[in-house]
Tab-separated table of N, CA and C in Angstrom:
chain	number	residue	atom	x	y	z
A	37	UNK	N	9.406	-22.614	49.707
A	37	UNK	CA	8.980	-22.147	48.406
A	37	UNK	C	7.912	-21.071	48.606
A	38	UNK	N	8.532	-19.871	47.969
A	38	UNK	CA	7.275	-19.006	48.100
A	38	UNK	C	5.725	-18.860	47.471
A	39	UNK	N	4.445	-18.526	48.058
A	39	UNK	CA	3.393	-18.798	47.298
A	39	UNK	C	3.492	-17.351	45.940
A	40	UNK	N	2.568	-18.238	45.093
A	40	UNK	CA	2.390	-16.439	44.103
A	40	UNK	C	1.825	-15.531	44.920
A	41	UNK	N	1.150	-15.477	45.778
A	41	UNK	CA	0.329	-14.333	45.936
A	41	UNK	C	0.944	-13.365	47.070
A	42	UNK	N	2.116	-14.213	47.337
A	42	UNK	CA	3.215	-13.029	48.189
A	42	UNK	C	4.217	-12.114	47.209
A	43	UNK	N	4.034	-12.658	46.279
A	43	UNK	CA	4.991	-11.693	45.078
A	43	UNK	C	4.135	-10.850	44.835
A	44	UNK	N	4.856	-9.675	44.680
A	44	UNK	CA	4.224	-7.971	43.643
A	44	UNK	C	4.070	-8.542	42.514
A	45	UNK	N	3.383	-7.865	41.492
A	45	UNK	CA	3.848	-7.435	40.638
A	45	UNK	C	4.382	-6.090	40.456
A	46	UNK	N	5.425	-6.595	39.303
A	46	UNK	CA	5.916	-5.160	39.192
A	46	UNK	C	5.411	-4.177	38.268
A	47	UNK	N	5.491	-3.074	38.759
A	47	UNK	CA	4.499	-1.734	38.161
A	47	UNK	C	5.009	-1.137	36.837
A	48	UNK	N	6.547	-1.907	36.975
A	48	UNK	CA	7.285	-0.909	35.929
A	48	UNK	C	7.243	-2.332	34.601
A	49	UNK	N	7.042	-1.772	33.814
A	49	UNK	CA	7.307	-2.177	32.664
A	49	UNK	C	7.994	-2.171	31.613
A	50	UNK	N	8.645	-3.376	30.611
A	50	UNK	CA	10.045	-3.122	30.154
A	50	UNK	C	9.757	-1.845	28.889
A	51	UNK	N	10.526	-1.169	29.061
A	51	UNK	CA	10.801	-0.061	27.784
A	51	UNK	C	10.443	-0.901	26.207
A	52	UNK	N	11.336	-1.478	26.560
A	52	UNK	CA	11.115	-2.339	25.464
A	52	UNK	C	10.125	-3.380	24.309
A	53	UNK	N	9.387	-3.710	25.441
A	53	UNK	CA	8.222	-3.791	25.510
A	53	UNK	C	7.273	-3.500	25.350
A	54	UNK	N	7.203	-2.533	25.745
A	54	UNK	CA	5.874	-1.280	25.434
A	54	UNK	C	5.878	-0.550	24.293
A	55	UNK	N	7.314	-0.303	23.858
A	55	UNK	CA	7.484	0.624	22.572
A	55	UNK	C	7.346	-0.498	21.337
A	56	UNK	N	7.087	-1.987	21.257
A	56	UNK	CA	6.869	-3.092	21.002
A	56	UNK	C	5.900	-3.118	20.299
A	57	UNK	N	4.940	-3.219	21.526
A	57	UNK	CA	3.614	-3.012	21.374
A	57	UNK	C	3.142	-1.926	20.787
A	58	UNK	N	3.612	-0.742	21.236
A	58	UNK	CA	2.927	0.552	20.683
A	58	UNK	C	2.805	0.417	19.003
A	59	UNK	N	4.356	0.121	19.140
A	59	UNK	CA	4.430	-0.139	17.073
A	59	UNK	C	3.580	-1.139	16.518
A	60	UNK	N	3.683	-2.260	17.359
A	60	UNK	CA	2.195	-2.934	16.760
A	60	UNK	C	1.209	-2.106	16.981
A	61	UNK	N	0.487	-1.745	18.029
A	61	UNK	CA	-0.696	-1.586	17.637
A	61	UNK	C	-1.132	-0.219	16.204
A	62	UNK	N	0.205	0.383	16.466
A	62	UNK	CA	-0.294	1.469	15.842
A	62	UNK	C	0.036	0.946	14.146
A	63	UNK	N	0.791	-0.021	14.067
A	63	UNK	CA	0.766	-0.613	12.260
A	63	UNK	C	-0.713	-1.086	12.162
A	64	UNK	N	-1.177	-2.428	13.200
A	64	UNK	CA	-2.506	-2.537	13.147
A	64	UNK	C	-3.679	-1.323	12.508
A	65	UNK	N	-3.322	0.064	13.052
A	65	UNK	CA	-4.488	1.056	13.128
A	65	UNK	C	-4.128	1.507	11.519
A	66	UNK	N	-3.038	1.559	11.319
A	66	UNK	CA	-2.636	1.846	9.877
A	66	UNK	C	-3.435	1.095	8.790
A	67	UNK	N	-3.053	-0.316	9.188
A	67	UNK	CA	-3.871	-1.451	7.850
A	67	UNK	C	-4.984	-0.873	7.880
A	68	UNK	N	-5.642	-0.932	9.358
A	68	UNK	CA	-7.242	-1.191	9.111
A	68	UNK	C	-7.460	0.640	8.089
A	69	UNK	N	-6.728	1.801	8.847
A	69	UNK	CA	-7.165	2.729	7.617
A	69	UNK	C	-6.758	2.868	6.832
A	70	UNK	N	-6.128	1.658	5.994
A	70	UNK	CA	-6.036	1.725	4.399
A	70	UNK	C	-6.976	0.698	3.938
A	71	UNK	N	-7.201	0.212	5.106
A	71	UNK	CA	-8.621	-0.708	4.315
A	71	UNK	C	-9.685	0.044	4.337
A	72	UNK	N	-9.752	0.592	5.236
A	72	UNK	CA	-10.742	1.930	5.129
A	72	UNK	C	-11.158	2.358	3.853
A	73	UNK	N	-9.725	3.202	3.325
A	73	UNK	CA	-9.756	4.192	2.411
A	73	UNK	C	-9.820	3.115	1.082
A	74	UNK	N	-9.098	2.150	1.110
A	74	UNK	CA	-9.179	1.586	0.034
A	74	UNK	C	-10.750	1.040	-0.772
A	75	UNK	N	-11.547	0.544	0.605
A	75	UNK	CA	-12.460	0.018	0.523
A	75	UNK	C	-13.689	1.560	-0.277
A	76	UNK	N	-13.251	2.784	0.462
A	76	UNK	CA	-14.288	3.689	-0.079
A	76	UNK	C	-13.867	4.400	-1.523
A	77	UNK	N	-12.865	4.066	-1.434
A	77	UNK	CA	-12.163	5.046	-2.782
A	77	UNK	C	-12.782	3.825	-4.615
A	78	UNK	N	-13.075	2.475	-3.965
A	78	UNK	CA	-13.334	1.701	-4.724
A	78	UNK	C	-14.869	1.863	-4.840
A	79	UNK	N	-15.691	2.338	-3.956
A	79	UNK	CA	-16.545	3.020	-3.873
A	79	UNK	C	-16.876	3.825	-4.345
A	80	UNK	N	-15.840	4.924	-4.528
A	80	UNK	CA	-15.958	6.055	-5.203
A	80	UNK	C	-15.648	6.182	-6.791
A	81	UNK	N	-14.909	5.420	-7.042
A	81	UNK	CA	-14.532	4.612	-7.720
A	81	UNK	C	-15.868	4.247	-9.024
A	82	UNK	N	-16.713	3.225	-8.671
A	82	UNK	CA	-17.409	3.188	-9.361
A	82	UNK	C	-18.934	4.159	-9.250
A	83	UNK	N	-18.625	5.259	-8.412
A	83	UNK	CA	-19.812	5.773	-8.973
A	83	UNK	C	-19.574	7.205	-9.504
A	84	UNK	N	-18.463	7.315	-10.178
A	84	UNK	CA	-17.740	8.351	-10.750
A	84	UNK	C	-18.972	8.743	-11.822
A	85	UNK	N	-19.470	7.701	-12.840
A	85	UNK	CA	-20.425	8.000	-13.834
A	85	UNK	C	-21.584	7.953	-13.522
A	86	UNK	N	-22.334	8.921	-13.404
A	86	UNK	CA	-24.134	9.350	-13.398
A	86	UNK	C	-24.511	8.322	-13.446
A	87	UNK	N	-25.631	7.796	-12.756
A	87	UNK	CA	-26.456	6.362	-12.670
A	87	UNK	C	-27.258	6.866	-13.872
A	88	UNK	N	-28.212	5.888	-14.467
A	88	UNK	CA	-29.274	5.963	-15.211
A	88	UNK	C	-30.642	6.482	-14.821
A	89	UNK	N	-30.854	7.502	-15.424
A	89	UNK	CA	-32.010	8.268	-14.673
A	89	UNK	C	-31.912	9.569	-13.854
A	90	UNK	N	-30.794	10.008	-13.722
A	90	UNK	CA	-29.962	10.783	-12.773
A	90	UNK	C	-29.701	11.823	-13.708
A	91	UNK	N	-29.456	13.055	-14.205
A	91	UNK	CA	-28.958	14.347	-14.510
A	91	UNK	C	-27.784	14.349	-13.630
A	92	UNK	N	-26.760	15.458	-14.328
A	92	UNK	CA	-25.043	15.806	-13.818
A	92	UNK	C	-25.745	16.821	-12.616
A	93	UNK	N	-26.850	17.232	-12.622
A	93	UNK	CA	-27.349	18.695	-11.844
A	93	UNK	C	-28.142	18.200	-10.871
A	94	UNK	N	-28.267	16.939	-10.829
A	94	UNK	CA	-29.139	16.504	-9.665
A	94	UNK	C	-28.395	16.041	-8.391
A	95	UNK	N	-28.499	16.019	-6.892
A	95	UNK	CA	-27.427	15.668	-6.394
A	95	UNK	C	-27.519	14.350	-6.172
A	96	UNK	N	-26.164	14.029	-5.921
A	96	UNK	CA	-26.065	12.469	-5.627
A	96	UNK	C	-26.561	12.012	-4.196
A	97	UNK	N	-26.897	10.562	-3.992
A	97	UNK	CA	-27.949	9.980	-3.054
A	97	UNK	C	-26.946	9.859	-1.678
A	98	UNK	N	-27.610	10.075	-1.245
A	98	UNK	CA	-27.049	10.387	0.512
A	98	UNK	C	-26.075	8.782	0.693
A	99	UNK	N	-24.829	9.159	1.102
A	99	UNK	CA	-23.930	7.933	1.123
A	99	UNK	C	-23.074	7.970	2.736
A	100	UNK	N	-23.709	6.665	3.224
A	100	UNK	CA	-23.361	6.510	4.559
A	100	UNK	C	-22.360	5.625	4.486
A	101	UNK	N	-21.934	5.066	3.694
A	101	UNK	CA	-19.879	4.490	3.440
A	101	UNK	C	-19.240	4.867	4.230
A	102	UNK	N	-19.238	6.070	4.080
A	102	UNK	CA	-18.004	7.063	4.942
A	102	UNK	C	-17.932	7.238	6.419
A	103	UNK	N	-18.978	7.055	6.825
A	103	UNK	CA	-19.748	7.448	8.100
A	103	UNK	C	-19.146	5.720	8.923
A	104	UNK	N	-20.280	5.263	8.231
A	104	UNK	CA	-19.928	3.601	8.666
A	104	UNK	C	-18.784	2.865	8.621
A	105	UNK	N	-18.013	3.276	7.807
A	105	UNK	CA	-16.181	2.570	7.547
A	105	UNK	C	-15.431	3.447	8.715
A	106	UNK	N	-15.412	4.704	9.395
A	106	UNK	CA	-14.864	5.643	9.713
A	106	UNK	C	-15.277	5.260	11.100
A	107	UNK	N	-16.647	5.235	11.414
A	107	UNK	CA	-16.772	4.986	12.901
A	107	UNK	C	-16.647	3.744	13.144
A	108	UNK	N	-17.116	2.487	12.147
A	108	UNK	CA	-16.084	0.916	12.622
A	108	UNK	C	-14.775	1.372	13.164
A	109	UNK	N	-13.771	2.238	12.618
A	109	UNK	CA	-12.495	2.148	12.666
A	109	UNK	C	-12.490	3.161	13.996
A	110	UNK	N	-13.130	3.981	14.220
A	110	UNK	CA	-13.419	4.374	15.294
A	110	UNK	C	-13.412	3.747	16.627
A	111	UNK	N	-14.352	2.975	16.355
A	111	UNK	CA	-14.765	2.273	17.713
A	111	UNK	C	-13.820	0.977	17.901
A	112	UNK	N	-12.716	0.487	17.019
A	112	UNK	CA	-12.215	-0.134	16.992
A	112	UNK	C	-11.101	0.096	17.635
A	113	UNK	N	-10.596	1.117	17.133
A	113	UNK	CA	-9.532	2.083	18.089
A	113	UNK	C	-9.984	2.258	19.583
A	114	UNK	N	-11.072	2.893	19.631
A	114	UNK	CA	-11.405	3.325	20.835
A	114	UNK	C	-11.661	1.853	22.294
A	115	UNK	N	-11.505	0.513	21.621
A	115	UNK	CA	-11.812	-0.418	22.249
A	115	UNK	C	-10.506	-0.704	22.831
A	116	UNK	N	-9.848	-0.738	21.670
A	116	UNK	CA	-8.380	-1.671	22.100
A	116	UNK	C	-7.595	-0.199	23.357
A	117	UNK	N	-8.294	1.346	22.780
A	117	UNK	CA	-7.610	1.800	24.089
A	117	UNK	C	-8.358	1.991	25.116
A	118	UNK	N	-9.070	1.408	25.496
A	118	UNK	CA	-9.841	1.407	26.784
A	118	UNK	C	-9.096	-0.056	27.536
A	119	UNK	N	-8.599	-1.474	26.499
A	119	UNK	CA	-8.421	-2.375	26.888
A	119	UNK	C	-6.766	-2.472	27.103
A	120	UNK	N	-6.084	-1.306	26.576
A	120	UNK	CA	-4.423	-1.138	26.549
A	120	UNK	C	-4.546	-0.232	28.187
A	121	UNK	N	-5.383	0.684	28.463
A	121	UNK	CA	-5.093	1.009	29.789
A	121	UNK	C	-5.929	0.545	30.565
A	122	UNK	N	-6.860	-0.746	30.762
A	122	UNK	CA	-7.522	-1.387	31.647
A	122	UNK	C	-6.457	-2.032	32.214
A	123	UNK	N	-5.735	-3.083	30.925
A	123	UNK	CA	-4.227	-3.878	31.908
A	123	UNK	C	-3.190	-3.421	32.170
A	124	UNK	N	-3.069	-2.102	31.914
A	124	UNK	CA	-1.456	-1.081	32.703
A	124	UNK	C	-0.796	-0.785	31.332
A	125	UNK	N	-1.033	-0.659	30.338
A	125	UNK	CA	-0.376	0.121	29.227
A	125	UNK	C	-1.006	1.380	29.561
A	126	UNK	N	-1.116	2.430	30.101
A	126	UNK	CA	-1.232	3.895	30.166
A	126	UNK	C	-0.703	4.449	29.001
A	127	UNK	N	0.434	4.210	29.045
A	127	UNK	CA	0.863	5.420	27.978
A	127	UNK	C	0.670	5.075	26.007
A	128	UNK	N	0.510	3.436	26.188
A	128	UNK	CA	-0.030	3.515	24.757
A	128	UNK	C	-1.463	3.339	24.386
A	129	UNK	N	-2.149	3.453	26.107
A	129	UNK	CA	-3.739	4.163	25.855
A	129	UNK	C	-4.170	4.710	25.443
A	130	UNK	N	-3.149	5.870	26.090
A	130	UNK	CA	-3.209	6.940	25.596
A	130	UNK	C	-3.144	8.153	24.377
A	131	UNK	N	-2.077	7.054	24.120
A	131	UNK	CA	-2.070	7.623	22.173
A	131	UNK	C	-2.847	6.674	21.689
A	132	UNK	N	-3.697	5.494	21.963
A	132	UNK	CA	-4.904	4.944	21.350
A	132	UNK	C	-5.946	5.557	21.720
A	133	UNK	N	-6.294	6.677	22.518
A	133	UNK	CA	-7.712	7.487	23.256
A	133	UNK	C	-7.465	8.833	22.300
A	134	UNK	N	-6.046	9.270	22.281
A	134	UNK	CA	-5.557	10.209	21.019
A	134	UNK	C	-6.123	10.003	19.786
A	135	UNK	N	-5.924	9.136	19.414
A	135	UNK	CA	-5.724	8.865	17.792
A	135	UNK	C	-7.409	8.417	17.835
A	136	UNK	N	-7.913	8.104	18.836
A	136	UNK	CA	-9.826	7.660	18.690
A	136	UNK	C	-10.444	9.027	18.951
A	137	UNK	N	-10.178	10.246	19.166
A	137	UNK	CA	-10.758	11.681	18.895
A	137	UNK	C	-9.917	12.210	17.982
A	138	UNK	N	-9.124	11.741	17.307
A	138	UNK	CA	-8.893	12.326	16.214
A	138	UNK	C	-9.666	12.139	14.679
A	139	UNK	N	-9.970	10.367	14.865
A	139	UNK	CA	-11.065	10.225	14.324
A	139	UNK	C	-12.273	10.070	14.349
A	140	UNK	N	-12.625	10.225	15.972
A	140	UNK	CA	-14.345	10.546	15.581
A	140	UNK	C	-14.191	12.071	15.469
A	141	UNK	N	-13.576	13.168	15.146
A	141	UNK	CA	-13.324	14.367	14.355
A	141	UNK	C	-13.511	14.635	13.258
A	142	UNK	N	-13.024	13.364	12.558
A	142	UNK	CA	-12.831	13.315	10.950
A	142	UNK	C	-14.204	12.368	10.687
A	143	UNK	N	-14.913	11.283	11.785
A	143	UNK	CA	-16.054	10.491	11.123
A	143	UNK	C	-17.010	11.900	11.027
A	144	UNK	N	-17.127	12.834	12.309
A	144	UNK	CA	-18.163	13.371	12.385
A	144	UNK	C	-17.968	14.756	10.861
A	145	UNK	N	-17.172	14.726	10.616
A	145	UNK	CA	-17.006	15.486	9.309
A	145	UNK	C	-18.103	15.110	8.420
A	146	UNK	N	-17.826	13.698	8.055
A	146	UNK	CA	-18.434	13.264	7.112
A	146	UNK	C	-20.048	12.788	7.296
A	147	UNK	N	-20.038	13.323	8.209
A	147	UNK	CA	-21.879	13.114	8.753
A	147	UNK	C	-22.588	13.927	7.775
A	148	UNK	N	-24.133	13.326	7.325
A	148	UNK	CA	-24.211	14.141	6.348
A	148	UNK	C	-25.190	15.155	6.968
């Protein structure tokens, strides 16, 4: 009987598999940015009407929502692809290291 530690593993991984995963993770990245958007738009949402005390000509108060929902989702992304090519997913690291400078692009937009 052979021991485990005389077996390879194998390097190659099923096609199938991976394109599996990829679609999960990337529906995952989807929810979380519609919870995102949903969460700020409800936000936006209620502060459509002038607070009390406030003039239409005065500007509105510095809002870090955007900043903070955007880089959670950021760094959230950016975790799971550091942890998709730590265990040998490379290639759907990689479109998770993609898609995590695409949005710290769009968080740093909204920096005020």
């Amino acid at each position: 009987m052979p021991e485990l530690a005389d077996k390879q593993p194998s390097s190659t991984e099923d096609p199938l598999t991976a394109g599996c995963l990829l679609l999960l993770v990337l529906v995952a990245d989807v929810a979380a940015g519609l919870l995102v958007a949903i969460v700020l738009a409800a936000r936006g949402w209620g502060r459509m009407g002038t607070a009390p005390g406030q003039t239409a000509t005065s500007a509105p108060p510095l809002d870090w929502a955007p900043v903070l929902g955007f880089g959670a989702l950021t760094l959230a992304v950016g975790v799971t692809a550091v942890v998709l090519v730590w265990i040998g997913h490379r290639v759907i690291g990689t479109v998770q290291l993609t898609l995590c400078v695409l949005l710290t692009v769009h968080t740093l937009r909204y920096w005020p």
